[in-house]
CSV table of N, CA and C in Angstrom, one decimal:
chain,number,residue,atom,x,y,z
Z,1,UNK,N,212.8,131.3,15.2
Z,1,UNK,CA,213.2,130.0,15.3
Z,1,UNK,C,214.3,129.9,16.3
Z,2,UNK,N,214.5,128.9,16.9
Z,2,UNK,CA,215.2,128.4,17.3
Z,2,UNK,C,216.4,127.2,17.8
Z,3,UNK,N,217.9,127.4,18.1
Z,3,UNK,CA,218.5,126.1,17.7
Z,3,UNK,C,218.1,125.1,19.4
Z,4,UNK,N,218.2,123.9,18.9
Z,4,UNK,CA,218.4,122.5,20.3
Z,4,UNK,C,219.3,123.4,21.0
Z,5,UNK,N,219.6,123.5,22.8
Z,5,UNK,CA,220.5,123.8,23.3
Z,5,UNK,C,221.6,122.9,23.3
Z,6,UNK,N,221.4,121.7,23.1
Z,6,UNK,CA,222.2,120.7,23.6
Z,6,UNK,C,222.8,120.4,22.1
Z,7,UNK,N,224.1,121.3,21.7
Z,7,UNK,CA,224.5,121.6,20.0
Z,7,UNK,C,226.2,120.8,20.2
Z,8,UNK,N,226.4,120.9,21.8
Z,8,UNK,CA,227.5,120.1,22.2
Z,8,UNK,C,227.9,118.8,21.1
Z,9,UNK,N,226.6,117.9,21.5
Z,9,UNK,CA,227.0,116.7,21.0
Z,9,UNK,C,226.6,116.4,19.9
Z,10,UNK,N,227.5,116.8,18.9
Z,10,UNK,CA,227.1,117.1,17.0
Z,10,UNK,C,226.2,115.4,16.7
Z,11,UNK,N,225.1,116.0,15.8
Z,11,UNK,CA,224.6,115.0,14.9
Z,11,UNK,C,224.5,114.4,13.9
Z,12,UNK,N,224.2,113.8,13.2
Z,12,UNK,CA,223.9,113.5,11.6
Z,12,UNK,C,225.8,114.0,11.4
Z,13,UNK,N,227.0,114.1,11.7
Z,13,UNK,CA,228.4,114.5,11.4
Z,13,UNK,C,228.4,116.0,11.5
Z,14,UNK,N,227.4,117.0,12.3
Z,14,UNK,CA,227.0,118.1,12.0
Z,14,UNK,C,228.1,118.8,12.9
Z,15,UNK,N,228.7,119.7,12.5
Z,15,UNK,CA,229.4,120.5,13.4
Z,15,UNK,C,228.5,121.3,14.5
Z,16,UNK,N,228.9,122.0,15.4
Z,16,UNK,CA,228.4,123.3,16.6
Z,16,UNK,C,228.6,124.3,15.4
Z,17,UNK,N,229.5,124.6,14.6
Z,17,UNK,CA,229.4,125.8,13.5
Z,17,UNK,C,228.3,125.6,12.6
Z,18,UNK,N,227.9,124.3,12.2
Z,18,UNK,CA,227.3,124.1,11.1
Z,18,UNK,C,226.1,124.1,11.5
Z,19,UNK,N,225.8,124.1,12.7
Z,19,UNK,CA,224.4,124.1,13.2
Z,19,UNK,C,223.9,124.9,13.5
Z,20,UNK,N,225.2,125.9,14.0
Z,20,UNK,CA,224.6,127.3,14.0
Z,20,UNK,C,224.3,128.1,12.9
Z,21,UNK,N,225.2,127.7,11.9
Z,21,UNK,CA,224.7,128.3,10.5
Z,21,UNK,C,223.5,128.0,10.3
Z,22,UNK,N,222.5,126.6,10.3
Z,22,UNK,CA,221.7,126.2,9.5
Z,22,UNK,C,220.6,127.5,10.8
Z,23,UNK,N,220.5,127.6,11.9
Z,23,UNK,CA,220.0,128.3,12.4
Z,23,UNK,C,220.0,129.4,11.8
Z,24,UNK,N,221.0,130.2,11.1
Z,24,UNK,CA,220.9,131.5,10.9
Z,24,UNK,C,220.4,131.4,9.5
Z,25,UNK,N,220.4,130.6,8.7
Z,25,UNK,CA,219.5,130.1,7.7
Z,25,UNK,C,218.4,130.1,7.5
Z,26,UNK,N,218.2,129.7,8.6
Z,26,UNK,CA,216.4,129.5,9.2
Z,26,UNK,C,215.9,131.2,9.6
Z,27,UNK,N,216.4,132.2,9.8
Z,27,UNK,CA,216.2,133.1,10.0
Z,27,UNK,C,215.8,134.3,8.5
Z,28,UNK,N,216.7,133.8,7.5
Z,28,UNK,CA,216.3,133.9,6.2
Z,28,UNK,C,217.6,134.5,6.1
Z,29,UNK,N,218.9,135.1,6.6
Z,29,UNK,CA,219.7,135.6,6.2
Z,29,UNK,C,220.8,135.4,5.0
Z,30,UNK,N,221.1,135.6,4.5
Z,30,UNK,CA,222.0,135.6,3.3
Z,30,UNK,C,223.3,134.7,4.0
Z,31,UNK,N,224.2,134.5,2.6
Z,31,UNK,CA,225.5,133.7,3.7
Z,31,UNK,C,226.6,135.3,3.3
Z,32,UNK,N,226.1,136.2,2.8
Z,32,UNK,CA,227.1,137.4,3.6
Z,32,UNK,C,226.7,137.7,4.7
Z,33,UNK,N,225.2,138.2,5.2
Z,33,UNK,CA,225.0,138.2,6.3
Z,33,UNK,C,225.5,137.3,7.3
Z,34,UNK,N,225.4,136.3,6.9
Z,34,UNK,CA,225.3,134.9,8.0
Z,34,UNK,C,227.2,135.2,8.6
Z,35,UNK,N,228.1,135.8,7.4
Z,35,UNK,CA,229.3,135.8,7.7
Z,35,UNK,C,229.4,137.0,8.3
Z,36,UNK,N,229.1,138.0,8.0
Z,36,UNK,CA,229.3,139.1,8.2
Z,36,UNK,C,228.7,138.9,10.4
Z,37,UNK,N,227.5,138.5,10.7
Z,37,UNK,CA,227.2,137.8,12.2
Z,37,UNK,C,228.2,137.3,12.5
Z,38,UNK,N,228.9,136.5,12.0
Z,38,UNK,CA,229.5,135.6,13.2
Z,38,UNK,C,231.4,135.5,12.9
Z,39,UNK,N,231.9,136.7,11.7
Z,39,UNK,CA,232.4,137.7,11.6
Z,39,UNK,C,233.3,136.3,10.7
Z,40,UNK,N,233.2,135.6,9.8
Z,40,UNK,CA,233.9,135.2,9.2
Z,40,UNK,C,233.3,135.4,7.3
Z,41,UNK,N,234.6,134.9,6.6
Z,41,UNK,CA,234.1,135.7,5.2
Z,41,UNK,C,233.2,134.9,4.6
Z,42,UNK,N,232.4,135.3,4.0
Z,42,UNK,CA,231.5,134.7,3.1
Z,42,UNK,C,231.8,133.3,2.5
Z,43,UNK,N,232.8,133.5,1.7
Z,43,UNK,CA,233.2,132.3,1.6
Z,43,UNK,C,233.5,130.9,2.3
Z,44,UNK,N,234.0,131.2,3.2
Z,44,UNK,CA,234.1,130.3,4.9
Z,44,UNK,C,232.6,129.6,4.6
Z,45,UNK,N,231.2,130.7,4.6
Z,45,UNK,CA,229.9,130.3,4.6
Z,45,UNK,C,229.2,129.3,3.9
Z,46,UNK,N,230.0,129.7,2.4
Z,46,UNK,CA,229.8,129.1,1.8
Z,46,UNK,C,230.1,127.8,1.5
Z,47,UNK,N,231.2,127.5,2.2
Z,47,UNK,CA,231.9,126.2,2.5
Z,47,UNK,C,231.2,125.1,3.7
Z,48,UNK,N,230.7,126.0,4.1
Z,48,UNK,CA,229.7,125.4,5.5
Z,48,UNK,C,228.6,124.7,5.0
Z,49,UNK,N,227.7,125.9,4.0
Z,49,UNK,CA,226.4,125.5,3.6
Z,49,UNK,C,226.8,124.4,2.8
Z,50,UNK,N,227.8,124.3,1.6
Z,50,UNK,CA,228.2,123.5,1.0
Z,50,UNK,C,228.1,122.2,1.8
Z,51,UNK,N,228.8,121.9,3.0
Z,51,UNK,CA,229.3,121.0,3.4
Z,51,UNK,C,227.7,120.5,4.0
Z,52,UNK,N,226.8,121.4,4.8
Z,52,UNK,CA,225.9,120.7,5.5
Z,52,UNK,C,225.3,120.4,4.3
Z,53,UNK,N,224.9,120.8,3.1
Z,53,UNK,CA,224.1,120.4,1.7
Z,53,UNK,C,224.6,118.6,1.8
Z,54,UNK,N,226.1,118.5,1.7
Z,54,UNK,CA,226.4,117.2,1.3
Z,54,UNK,C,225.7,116.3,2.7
Z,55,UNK,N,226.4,116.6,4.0
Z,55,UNK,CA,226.1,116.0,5.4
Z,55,UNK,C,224.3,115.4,5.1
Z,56,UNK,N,223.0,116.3,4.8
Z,56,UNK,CA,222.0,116.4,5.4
Z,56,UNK,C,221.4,115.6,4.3
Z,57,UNK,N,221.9,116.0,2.9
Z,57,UNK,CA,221.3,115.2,1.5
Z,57,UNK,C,220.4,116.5,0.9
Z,58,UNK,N,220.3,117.3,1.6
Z,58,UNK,CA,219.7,118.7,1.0
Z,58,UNK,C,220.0,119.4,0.0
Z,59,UNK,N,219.1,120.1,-0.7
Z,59,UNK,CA,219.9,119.9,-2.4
Z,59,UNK,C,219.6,121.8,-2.3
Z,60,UNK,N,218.4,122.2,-1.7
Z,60,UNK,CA,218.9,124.1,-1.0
Z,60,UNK,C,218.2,124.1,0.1
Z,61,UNK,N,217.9,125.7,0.2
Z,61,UNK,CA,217.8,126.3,1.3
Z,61,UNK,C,216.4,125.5,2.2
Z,62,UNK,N,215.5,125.3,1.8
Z,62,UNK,CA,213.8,125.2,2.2
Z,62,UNK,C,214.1,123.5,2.3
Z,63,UNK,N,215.0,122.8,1.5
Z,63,UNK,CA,215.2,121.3,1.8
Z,63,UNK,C,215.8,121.3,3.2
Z,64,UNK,N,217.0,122.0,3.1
Z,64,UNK,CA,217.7,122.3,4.5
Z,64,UNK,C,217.0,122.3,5.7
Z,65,UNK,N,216.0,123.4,5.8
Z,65,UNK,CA,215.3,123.4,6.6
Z,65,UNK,C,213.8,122.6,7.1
Z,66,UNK,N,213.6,121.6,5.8
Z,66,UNK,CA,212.8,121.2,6.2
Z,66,UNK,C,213.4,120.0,7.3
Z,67,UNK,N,214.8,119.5,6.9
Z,67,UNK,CA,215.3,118.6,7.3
Z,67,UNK,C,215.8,119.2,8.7
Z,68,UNK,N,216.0,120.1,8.8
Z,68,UNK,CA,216.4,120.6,10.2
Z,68,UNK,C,215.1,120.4,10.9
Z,69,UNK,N,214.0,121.0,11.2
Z,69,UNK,CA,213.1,120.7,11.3
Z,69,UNK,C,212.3,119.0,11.5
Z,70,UNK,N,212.1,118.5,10.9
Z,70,UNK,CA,212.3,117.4,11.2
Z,70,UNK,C,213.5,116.4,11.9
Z,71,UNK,N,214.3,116.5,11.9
Z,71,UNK,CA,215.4,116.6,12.9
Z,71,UNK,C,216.0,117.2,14.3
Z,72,UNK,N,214.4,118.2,14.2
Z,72,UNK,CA,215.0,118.6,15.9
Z,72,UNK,C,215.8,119.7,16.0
Z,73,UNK,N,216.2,120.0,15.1
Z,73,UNK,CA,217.5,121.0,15.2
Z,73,UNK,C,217.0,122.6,15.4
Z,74,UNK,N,216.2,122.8,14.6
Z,74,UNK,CA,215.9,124.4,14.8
Z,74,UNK,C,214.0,123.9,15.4
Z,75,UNK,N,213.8,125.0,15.5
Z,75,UNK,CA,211.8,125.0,16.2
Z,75,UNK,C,211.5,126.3,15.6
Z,76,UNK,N,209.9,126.4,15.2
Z,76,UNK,CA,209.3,127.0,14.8
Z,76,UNK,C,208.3,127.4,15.8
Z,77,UNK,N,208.4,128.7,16.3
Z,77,UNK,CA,206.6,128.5,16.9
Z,77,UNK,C,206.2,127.8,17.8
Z,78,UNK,N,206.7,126.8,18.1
Z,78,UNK,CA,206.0,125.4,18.7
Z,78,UNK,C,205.7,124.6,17.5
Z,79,UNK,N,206.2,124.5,16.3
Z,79,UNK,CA,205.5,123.5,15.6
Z,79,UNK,C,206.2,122.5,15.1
Z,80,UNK,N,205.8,121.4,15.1
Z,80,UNK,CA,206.8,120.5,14.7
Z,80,UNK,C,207.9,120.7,15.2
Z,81,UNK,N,207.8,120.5,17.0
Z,81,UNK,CA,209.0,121.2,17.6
Z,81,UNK,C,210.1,120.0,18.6
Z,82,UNK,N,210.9,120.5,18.9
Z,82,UNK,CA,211.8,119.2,19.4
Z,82,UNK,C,211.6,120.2,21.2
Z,83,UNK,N,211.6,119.3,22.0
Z,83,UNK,CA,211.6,119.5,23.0
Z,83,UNK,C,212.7,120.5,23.9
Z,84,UNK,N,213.1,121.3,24.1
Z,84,UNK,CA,213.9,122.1,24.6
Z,84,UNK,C,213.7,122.7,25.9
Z,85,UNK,N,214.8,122.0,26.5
Z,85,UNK,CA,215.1,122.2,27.7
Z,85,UNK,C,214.7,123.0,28.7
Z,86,UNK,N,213.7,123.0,30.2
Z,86,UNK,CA,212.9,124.6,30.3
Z,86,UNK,C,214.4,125.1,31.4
Z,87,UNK,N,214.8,126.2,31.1
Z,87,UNK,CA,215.4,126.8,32.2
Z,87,UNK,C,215.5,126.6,33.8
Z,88,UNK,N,215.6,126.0,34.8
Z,88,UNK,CA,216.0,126.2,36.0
Z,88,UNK,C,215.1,127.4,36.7
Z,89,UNK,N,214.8,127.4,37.8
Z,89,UNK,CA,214.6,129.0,38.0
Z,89,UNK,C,216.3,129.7,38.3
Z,90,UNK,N,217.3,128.8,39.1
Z,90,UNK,CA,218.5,129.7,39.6
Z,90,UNK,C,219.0,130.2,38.2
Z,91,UNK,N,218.7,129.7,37.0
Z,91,UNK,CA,219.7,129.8,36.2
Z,91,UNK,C,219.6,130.9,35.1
């Protein structure tokens, strides 16, 4: 999976943190893992998922994602996919 590159301009009240969590979500990881990645404590994680749960109206994990998903936010595969940016050649 994959997140939108364009994470700059938060949506739905979504933070750049919180969107990268729900990305790492989407990957299946745990929220120790997810903390342990991006080197903050579990708890911190916990507080995030918490918060995107309230933000999104997602009640767990597979709600979350389905709403990300439909929202553009992360991509599968090509499926049900939000359009993402193609690279430049210089870049």
């Amino acid at each position: 999976m994959s997140v939108r590159d364009d994470l700059s301009a938060p949506r739905s009240g979504l933070s750049e943190r919180e969107l990268e969590i729900i990305s790492l979500v989407a990957t299946g990881l745990t929220n120790q893992e997810i903390g342990e990645q991006l080197m903050i404590s579990k708890r911190t994680v916990d507080n995030h998922v918490s918060n995107i749960f309230t933000k999104t109206g997602a009640k767990n994990r597979v709600a979350l994602l389905n709403w990300a998903m439909d929202n553009g936010k992360i991509c599968r595969d090509g499926f049900n996919c939000c359009h993402l940016p193609v690279p430049s050649p210089g870049h």
